[in-house]
PDB file of C-alpha atoms in Angstrom:
ATOM      1  CA  GLY A1244       4.368  11.555   6.935  1.00  0.00           C
ATOM      2  CA  PHE A1245       1.252  12.059   4.807  1.00  0.00           C
ATOM      3  CA  PHE A1246       0.635  15.576   6.074  1.00  0.00           C
ATOM      4  CA  LEU A1247       4.267  16.659   5.686  1.00  0.00           C
ATOM      5  CA  VAL A1248       4.290  15.574   2.051  1.00  0.00           C
ATOM      6  CA  ARG A1249       0.892  17.143   1.424  1.00  0.00           C
ATOM      7  CA  HIS A1250       1.968  20.425   3.023  1.00  0.00           C
ATOM      8  CA  SER A1251       5.150  20.583   0.925  1.00  0.00           C
ATOM      9  CA  ILE A1252       3.042  20.081  -2.214  1.00  0.00           C
ATOM     10  CA  GLU A1253       0.520  22.751  -1.273  1.00  0.00           C
ATOM     11  CA  ILE A1254       3.103  25.443  -0.623  1.00  0.00           C
ATOM     12  CA  GLY A1255       5.289  24.460  -3.602  1.00  0.00           C
ATOM     13  CA  LEU A1256       8.347  24.207  -1.387  1.00  0.00           C
ATOM     14  CA  LEU A1257       9.963  21.125  -2.905  1.00  0.00           C
ATOM     15  CA  GLY A1258      10.098  19.455  -6.286  1.00  0.00           C
ATOM     16  CA  PRO A1259       8.513  16.035  -6.916  1.00  0.00           C
ATOM     17  CA  GLY A1260      11.811  14.152  -6.729  1.00  0.00           C
ATOM     18  CA  VAL A1261      12.772  15.704  -3.412  1.00  0.00           C
ATOM     19  CA  ARG A1262       9.302  15.008  -2.016  1.00  0.00           C
ATOM     20  CA  ALA A1263       9.529  11.312  -2.866  1.00  0.00           C
ATOM     21  CA  LEU A1264      13.073  11.092  -1.481  1.00  0.00           C
ATOM     22  CA  LEU A1265      12.103  12.745   1.800  1.00  0.00           C
ATOM     23  CA  ALA A1266       9.096  10.463   2.140  1.00  0.00           C
ATOM     24  CA  ALA A1267      11.368   7.419   1.680  1.00  0.00           C
ATOM     25  CA  LEU A1268      13.854   8.746   4.236  1.00  0.00           C
ATOM     26  CA  PHE A1269      11.028   9.433   6.682  1.00  0.00           C
ATOM     27  CA  ALA A1270       9.756   5.843   6.316  1.00  0.00           C
ATOM     28  CA  ALA A1271      13.278   4.465   6.821  1.00  0.00           C
ATOM     29  CA  ALA A1272      13.727   6.655   9.906  1.00  0.00           C
ATOM     30  CA  LEU A1273      10.509   5.282  11.422  1.00  0.00           C
ATOM     31  CA  VAL A1274      11.616   1.688  10.869  1.00  0.00           C
ATOM     32  CA  ALA A1275      15.048   2.465  12.368  1.00  0.00           C
ATOM     33  CA  ALA A1276      13.352   4.149  15.327  1.00  0.00           C
ATOM     34  CA  SER A1277      11.253   1.032  15.917  1.00  0.00           C
ATOM     35  CA  GLU A1278      14.439  -1.015  16.239  1.00  0.00           C
ATOM     36  CA  ALA A1279      15.998   1.608  18.511  1.00  0.00           C
ATOM     37  CA  ALA A1280      12.904   1.492  20.727  1.00  0.00           C
ATOM     38  CA  ARG A1281      13.566  -2.214  21.332  1.00  0.00           C
ATOM     39  CA  ARG A1282      17.034  -1.440  22.680  1.00  0.00           C
ATOM     40  CA  LEU A1283      16.795   1.864  24.542  1.00  0.00           C
ATOM     41  CA  PRO A1284      16.306   1.217  28.276  1.00  0.00           C
ATOM     42  CA  ALA A1285      13.745   4.017  28.568  1.00  0.00           C
ATOM     43  CA  LEU A1286      11.516   2.577  25.798  1.00  0.00           C
ATOM     44  CA  ARG A1287      12.009  -1.188  25.564  1.00  0.00           C
ATOM     45  CA  ASP A1288       9.709  -1.994  28.500  1.00  0.00           C
ATOM     46  CA  ASP A1289       6.681  -0.811  26.496  1.00  0.00           C
ATOM     47  CA  SER A1290       6.412  -2.874  23.311  1.00  0.00           C
ATOM     48  CA  ARG A1291       3.666  -0.631  21.940  1.00  0.00           C
ATOM     49  CA  ILE A1292       6.198   2.093  21.088  1.00  0.00           C
ATOM     50  CA  GLY A1293       8.184  -0.140  18.751  1.00  0.00           C
ATOM     51  CA  GLN A1294       4.969  -1.580  17.289  1.00  0.00           C
ATOM     52  CA  ALA A1295       3.590   1.875  16.527  1.00  0.00           C
ATOM     53  CA  LEU A1296       6.835   3.071  14.934  1.00  0.00           C
ATOM     54  CA  ALA A1297       7.213  -0.110  12.843  1.00  0.00           C
ATOM     55  CA  GLY A1298       3.605   0.087  11.649  1.00  0.00           C
ATOM     56  CA  ALA A1299       3.973   3.747  10.745  1.00  0.00           C
ATOM     57  CA  GLY A1300       7.187   2.954   8.868  1.00  0.00           C
ATOM     58  CA  ILE A1301       5.516   0.248   6.766  1.00  0.00           C
ATOM     59  CA  VAL A1302       2.500   2.438   5.975  1.00  0.00           C
ATOM     60  CA  SER A1303       4.791   5.328   5.038  1.00  0.00           C
ATOM     61  CA  SER A1304       6.809   2.979   2.809  1.00  0.00           C
ATOM     62  CA  TYR A1305       3.712   1.978   0.876  1.00  0.00           C
ATOM     63  CA  ALA A1306       2.696   5.635   0.658  1.00  0.00           C
ATOM     64  CA  THR A1307       6.128   6.539  -0.716  1.00  0.00           C
ATOM     65  CA  LEU A1308       5.812   3.806  -3.319  1.00  0.00           C
ATOM     66  CA  TYR A1309       2.426   5.194  -4.324  1.00  0.00           C
ATOM     67  CA  ILE A1310       3.852   8.722  -4.622  1.00  0.00           C
ATOM     68  CA  ALA A1311       6.834   7.606  -6.714  1.00  0.00           C
ATOM     69  CA  ALA A1312       5.043   5.081  -8.945  1.00  0.00           C
ATOM     70  CA  ALA A1313       1.426   6.171  -9.294  1.00  0.00           C
ATOM     71  CA  ILE A1314       1.577   9.956  -8.958  1.00  0.00           C
ATOM     72  CA  TYR A1315       4.956  11.060 -10.303  1.00  0.00           C
ATOM     73  CA  ARG A1316       5.796   8.012 -12.472  1.00  0.00           C
ATOM     74  CA  PHE A1317       9.425   7.969 -11.333  1.00  0.00           C
ATOM     75  CA  ILE A1318       9.323   4.168 -11.165  1.00  0.00           C
ATOM     76  CA  GLY A1319       8.128   1.826 -13.885  1.00  0.00           C
ATOM     77  CA  PRO A1320       5.602  -0.977 -13.268  1.00  0.00           C
ATOM     78  CA  LEU A1321       8.141  -3.803 -12.891  1.00  0.00           C
ATOM     79  CA  PRO A1322      10.508  -1.905 -10.525  1.00  0.00           C
ATOM     80  CA  ALA A1323       7.459  -0.785  -8.530  1.00  0.00           C
ATOM     81  CA  PHE A1324       6.379  -4.420  -8.263  1.00  0.00           C
ATOM     82  CA  GLY A1325       9.852  -5.383  -7.027  1.00  0.00           C
ATOM     83  CA  LEU A1326       9.860  -2.606  -4.445  1.00  0.00           C
ATOM     84  CA  MET A1327       6.408  -3.703  -3.340  1.00  0.00           C
ATOM     85  CA  LEU A1328       7.836  -7.194  -2.707  1.00  0.00           C
ATOM     86  CA  ALA A1329      10.682  -5.695  -0.675  1.00  0.00           C
ATOM     87  CA  VAL A1330       8.376  -3.541   1.457  1.00  0.00           C
ATOM     88  CA  THR A1331       6.077  -6.509   2.071  1.00  0.00           C
ATOM     89  CA  ALA A1332       9.021  -8.698   3.121  1.00  0.00           C
ATOM     90  CA  LEU A1333      10.147  -5.943   5.481  1.00  0.00           C
ATOM     91  CA  GLY A1334       6.654  -5.751   6.951  1.00  0.00           C
ATOM     92  CA  LEU A1335       6.610  -9.496   7.636  1.00  0.00           C
ATOM     93  CA  ALA A1336      10.058  -9.351   9.233  1.00  0.00           C
ATOM     94  CA  LEU A1337       8.957  -6.496  11.483  1.00  0.00           C
ATOM     95  CA  ALA A1338       5.771  -8.391  12.360  1.00  0.00           C
ATOM     96  CA  LEU A1339       7.909 -11.307  13.492  1.00  0.00           C
ATOM     97  CA  ARG A1340       9.860  -8.969  15.767  1.00  0.00           C
ATOM     98  CA  HIS A1341       7.128  -6.673  17.066  1.00  0.00           C
ATOM     99  CA  GLY A1342       4.035  -8.855  17.310  1.00  0.00           C
ATOM    100  CA  PRO A1343       0.362  -8.792  16.268  1.00  0.00           C
ATOM    101  CA  PRO A1344      -0.221  -5.023  15.743  1.00  0.00           C
ATOM    102  CA  THR A1345       2.576  -4.831  13.190  1.00  0.00           C
ATOM    103  CA  ALA A1346       1.393  -8.108  11.625  1.00  0.00           C
ATOM    104  CA  ILE A1347      -2.052  -6.583  11.057  1.00  0.00           C
ATOM    105  CA  LEU A1348      -0.558  -3.604   9.250  1.00  0.00           C
ATOM    106  CA  ALA A1349       1.750  -5.846   7.224  1.00  0.00           C
ATOM    107  CA  LEU A1350      -1.207  -8.012   6.201  1.00  0.00           C
ATOM    108  CA  ALA A1351      -3.327  -5.026   5.202  1.00  0.00           C
ATOM    109  CA  GLY A1352      -0.472  -3.302   3.391  1.00  0.00           C
ATOM    110  CA  GLY A1353       0.651  -6.449   1.600  1.00  0.00           C
ATOM    111  CA  PHE A1354      -2.780  -7.162   0.150  1.00  0.00           C
ATOM    112  CA  VAL A1355      -3.526  -3.526  -0.728  1.00  0.00           C
ATOM    113  CA  ALA A1356      -0.086  -2.863  -2.249  1.00  0.00           C
ATOM    114  CA  PRO A1357      -0.852  -4.441  -5.672  1.00  0.00           C
ATOM    115  CA  LEU A1358      -3.726  -1.987  -6.057  1.00  0.00           C
ATOM    116  CA  VAL A1359      -1.303   0.837  -5.283  1.00  0.00           C
ATOM    117  CA  ALA A1360       1.329  -0.337  -7.763  1.00  0.00           C
ATOM    118  CA  GLY A1361      -1.259  -1.319 -10.397  1.00  0.00           C
ATOM    119  CA  TYR A1362      -2.565  -4.861 -10.081  1.00  0.00           C
ATOM    120  CA  ASP A1363      -2.163  -5.622 -13.807  1.00  0.00           C
ATOM    121  CA  ALA A1364       1.035  -3.622 -14.348  1.00  0.00           C
ATOM    122  CA  ALA A1365       3.287  -6.689 -14.361  1.00  0.00           C
ATOM    123  CA  GLY A1366       0.652  -9.145 -15.583  1.00  0.00           C
ATOM    124  CA  ILE A1367      -1.765 -11.500 -13.859  1.00  0.00           C
ATOM    125  CA  GLY A1368       0.842 -14.269 -13.549  1.00  0.00           C
ATOM    126  CA  PRO A1369       3.329 -12.247 -11.457  1.00  0.00           C
ATOM    127  CA  LEU A1370       0.439 -10.824  -9.418  1.00  0.00           C
ATOM    128  CA  LEU A1371      -0.847 -14.295  -8.509  1.00  0.00           C
ATOM    129  CA  THR A1372       2.714 -15.418  -7.767  1.00  0.00           C
ATOM    130  CA  TYR A1373       3.129 -12.493  -5.391  1.00  0.00           C
ATOM    131  CA  LEU A1374      -0.215 -13.175  -3.706  1.00  0.00           C
ATOM    132  CA  ALA A1375       0.615 -16.871  -3.339  1.00  0.00           C
ATOM    133  CA  LEU A1376       4.046 -16.178  -1.837  1.00  0.00           C
ATOM    134  CA  PHE A1377       2.710 -13.467   0.458  1.00  0.00           C
ATOM    135  CA  THR A1378      -0.150 -15.657   1.690  1.00  0.00           C
ATOM    136  CA  ALA A1379       2.266 -18.551   2.229  1.00  0.00           C
ATOM    137  CA  ALA A1380       4.531 -16.260   4.264  1.00  0.00           C
ATOM    138  CA  LEU A1381       1.557 -15.201   6.384  1.00  0.00           C
ATOM    139  CA  PHE A1382       0.605 -18.852   6.930  1.00  0.00           C
ATOM    140  CA  LEU A1383       4.155 -19.672   8.022  1.00  0.00           C
ATOM    141  CA  LEU A1384       4.197 -16.692  10.377  1.00  0.00           C
ATOM    142  CA  ALA A1385       0.812 -17.732  11.797  1.00  0.00           C
ATOM    143  CA  ILE A1386       2.029 -21.298  12.347  1.00  0.00           C
ATOM    144  CA  HIS A1387       5.282 -20.127  13.916  1.00  0.00           C
ATOM    145  CA  ARG A1388       3.522 -17.774  16.339  1.00  0.00           C
ATOM    146  CA  ARG A1389       0.326 -19.829  16.708  1.00  0.00           C
ATOM    147  CA  TRP A1390      -1.764 -16.903  15.448  1.00  0.00           C
ATOM    148  CA  ALA A1391      -4.899 -18.567  14.129  1.00  0.00           C
ATOM    149  CA  TRP A1392      -6.480 -15.157  13.527  1.00  0.00           C
ATOM    150  CA  LEU A1393      -3.685 -14.265  11.083  1.00  0.00           C
ATOM    151  CA  ALA A1394      -4.187 -17.469   9.089  1.00  0.00           C
ATOM    152  CA  ILE A1395      -7.944 -16.828   8.949  1.00  0.00           C
ATOM    153  CA  ALA A1396      -7.446 -13.194   7.883  1.00  0.00           C
ATOM    154  CA  ALA A1397      -4.934 -14.209   5.192  1.00  0.00           C
ATOM    155  CA  THR A1398      -7.376 -16.800   3.834  1.00  0.00           C
ATOM    156  CA  VAL A1399     -10.250 -14.317   3.689  1.00  0.00           C
ATOM    157  CA  ALA A1400      -8.072 -11.657   2.028  1.00  0.00           C
ATOM    158  CA  ALA A1401      -6.751 -14.129  -0.569  1.00  0.00           C
ATOM    159  CA  PHE A1402     -10.292 -15.178  -1.516  1.00  0.00           C
ATOM    160  CA  ALA A1403     -11.304 -11.505  -1.648  1.00  0.00           C
ATOM    161  CA  TRP A1404      -8.530 -10.879  -4.176  1.00  0.00           C
ATOM    162  CA  VAL A1405      -9.757 -13.758  -6.311  1.00  0.00           C
ATOM    163  CA  ASN A1406     -13.260 -12.292  -6.330  1.00  0.00           C
ATOM    164  CA  PHE A1407     -11.824  -8.922  -7.344  1.00  0.00           C
ATOM    165  CA  LEU A1408      -9.996 -10.571 -10.252  1.00  0.00           C
ATOM    166  CA  LEU A1409     -13.183 -12.395 -11.252  1.00  0.00           C
ATOM    167  CA  PHE A1410     -14.904  -9.011 -11.477  1.00  0.00           C
ATOM    168  CA  ALA A1411     -11.956  -7.205 -13.119  1.00  0.00           C
ATOM    169  CA  LEU A1412     -11.059  -9.825 -15.722  1.00  0.00           C
ATOM    170  CA  GLY A1413     -14.582 -10.692 -16.793  1.00  0.00           C
ATOM    171  CA  SER A1414     -14.717 -13.962 -18.710  1.00  0.00           C
ATOM    172  CA  SER A1415     -11.124 -13.982 -19.964  1.00  0.00           C
ATOM    173  CA  SER A1416      -7.882 -15.351 -18.443  1.00  0.00           C
ATOM    174  CA  LEU A1417      -9.612 -17.135 -15.578  1.00  0.00           C
ATOM    175  CA  ALA A1418      -7.575 -20.354 -15.619  1.00  0.00           C
ATOM    176  CA  ALA A1419      -4.731 -18.968 -13.491  1.00  0.00           C
ATOM    177  CA  PRO A1420      -7.025 -17.382 -10.839  1.00  0.00           C
ATOM    178  CA  ALA A1421      -8.977 -20.661 -10.669  1.00  0.00           C
ATOM    179  CA  ALA A1422      -5.744 -22.563 -10.042  1.00  0.00           C
ATOM    180  CA  PHE A1423      -4.898 -19.997  -7.364  1.00  0.00           C
ATOM    181  CA  VAL A1424      -8.228 -20.784  -5.672  1.00  0.00           C
ATOM    182  CA  VAL A1425      -7.335 -24.482  -5.483  1.00  0.00           C
ATOM    183  CA  LEU A1426      -3.886 -23.669  -4.089  1.00  0.00           C
ATOM    184  CA  ILE A1427      -5.216 -21.308  -1.407  1.00  0.00           C
ATOM    185  CA  ALA A1428      -8.009 -23.704  -0.385  1.00  0.00           C
ATOM    186  CA  ILE A1429      -5.572 -26.576   0.147  1.00  0.00           C
ATOM    187  CA  ALA A1430      -2.908 -24.431   1.838  1.00  0.00           C
ATOM    188  CA  ALA A1431      -5.425 -22.849   4.226  1.00  0.00           C
ATOM    189  CA  THR A1432      -6.848 -26.248   5.159  1.00  0.00           C
ATOM    190  CA  ILE A1433      -3.335 -27.402   6.070  1.00  0.00           C
ATOM    191  CA  ALA A1434      -2.280 -24.165   7.825  1.00  0.00           C
ATOM    192  CA  LEU A1435      -5.304 -23.401   9.997  1.00  0.00           C
ATOM    193  CA  PRO A1436      -5.056 -26.396  12.349  1.00  0.00           C
ATOM    194  CA  ARG A1437      -1.303 -25.903  12.701  1.00  0.00           C
ATOM    195  CA  ALA A1438      -1.813 -22.229  13.504  1.00  0.00           C
ATOM    196  CA  GLY A1439      -4.061 -23.095  16.451  1.00  0.00           C
ATOM    197  CA  ALA A1440      -7.558 -22.969  14.937  1.00  0.00           C
ATOM    198  CA  THR A1441      -9.514 -25.504  16.976  1.00  0.00           C
ATOM    199  CA  ALA A1442     -12.993 -25.258  15.411  1.00  0.00           C
ATOM    200  CA  ARG A1443     -13.620 -28.249  13.166  1.00  0.00           C
ATOM    201  CA  TRP A1444     -15.490 -26.226  10.567  1.00  0.00           C
ATOM    202  CA  LEU A1445     -12.455 -23.984  10.105  1.00  0.00           C
ATOM    203  CA  HIS A1446     -10.376 -26.994   9.119  1.00  0.00           C
ATOM    204  CA  ILE A1447     -12.550 -27.818   6.094  1.00  0.00           C
ATOM    205  CA  GLY A1448     -14.151 -24.398   5.554  1.00  0.00           C
ATOM    206  CA  PRO A1449     -11.544 -23.246   2.991  1.00  0.00           C
ATOM    207  CA  LEU A1450     -12.210 -26.334   0.850  1.00  0.00           C
ATOM    208  CA  PHE A1451     -15.931 -25.565   0.702  1.00  0.00           C
ATOM    209  CA  ALA A1452     -15.190 -21.884   0.037  1.00  0.00           C
ATOM    210  CA  GLY A1453     -12.824 -22.868  -2.772  1.00  0.00           C
ATOM    211  CA  LEU A1454     -15.418 -25.183  -4.293  1.00  0.00           C
ATOM    212  CA  ILE A1455     -18.031 -22.418  -4.279  1.00  0.00           C
ATOM    213  CA  GLN A1456     -15.461 -20.028  -5.767  1.00  0.00           C
ATOM    214  CA  LEU A1457     -14.728 -22.468  -8.589  1.00  0.00           C
ATOM    215  CA  PHE A1458     -18.434 -22.566  -9.457  1.00  0.00           C
ATOM    216  CA  ALA A1459     -18.210 -18.792  -9.956  1.00  0.00           C
ATOM    217  CA  PHE A1460     -15.306 -19.325 -12.403  1.00  0.00           C
ATOM    218  CA  ALA A1461     -17.065 -22.099 -14.309  1.00  0.00           C
ATOM    219  CA  PRO A1462     -18.492 -21.238 -17.776  1.00  0.00           C
TER     220      PRO A1462
END
């Protein structure tokens, strides 16, 4: 998908609008192919085929959003944020159907997507709301499938985002990110044991990490 779009740009074959449209259609075709792979007798016995197609479809969807919003400015910040939510929801749904490989791509894409769409385009409040909802969805998926690794990865990524905001915002508007730290610390402490994490230190680790993070926010 990336190379097809890049090649069409280099040779000047298609206009920007057509390029973005074709990229979106290509991503949709990959997702549809992943569902077809689950049903076709010749392909359904190997789950890796559907996983690969679903993962490629999600990555191509985020790439299409980047092309349309960040490069060509066809989509404004708020619509781009809404589309980012839709693509992330699709990634989680596909992860539920196809298993861990697709979940990894959905996790990576979901946390990187705000950087693609512009993390401050819709404001810090909507960004933190998105991150909270996305992390909660990952926790629920981890609990449902007993994927402790997914809950741990979601916790680490959420704290990484908070540290990025601490660096990006400087000393202003830190109350909301600090509240987000408290929310993530408590939610992770509840989710990790239910997701199958057996190590005792993992059960209380997020609380200590949140406390240390709050010291970084303190004046």
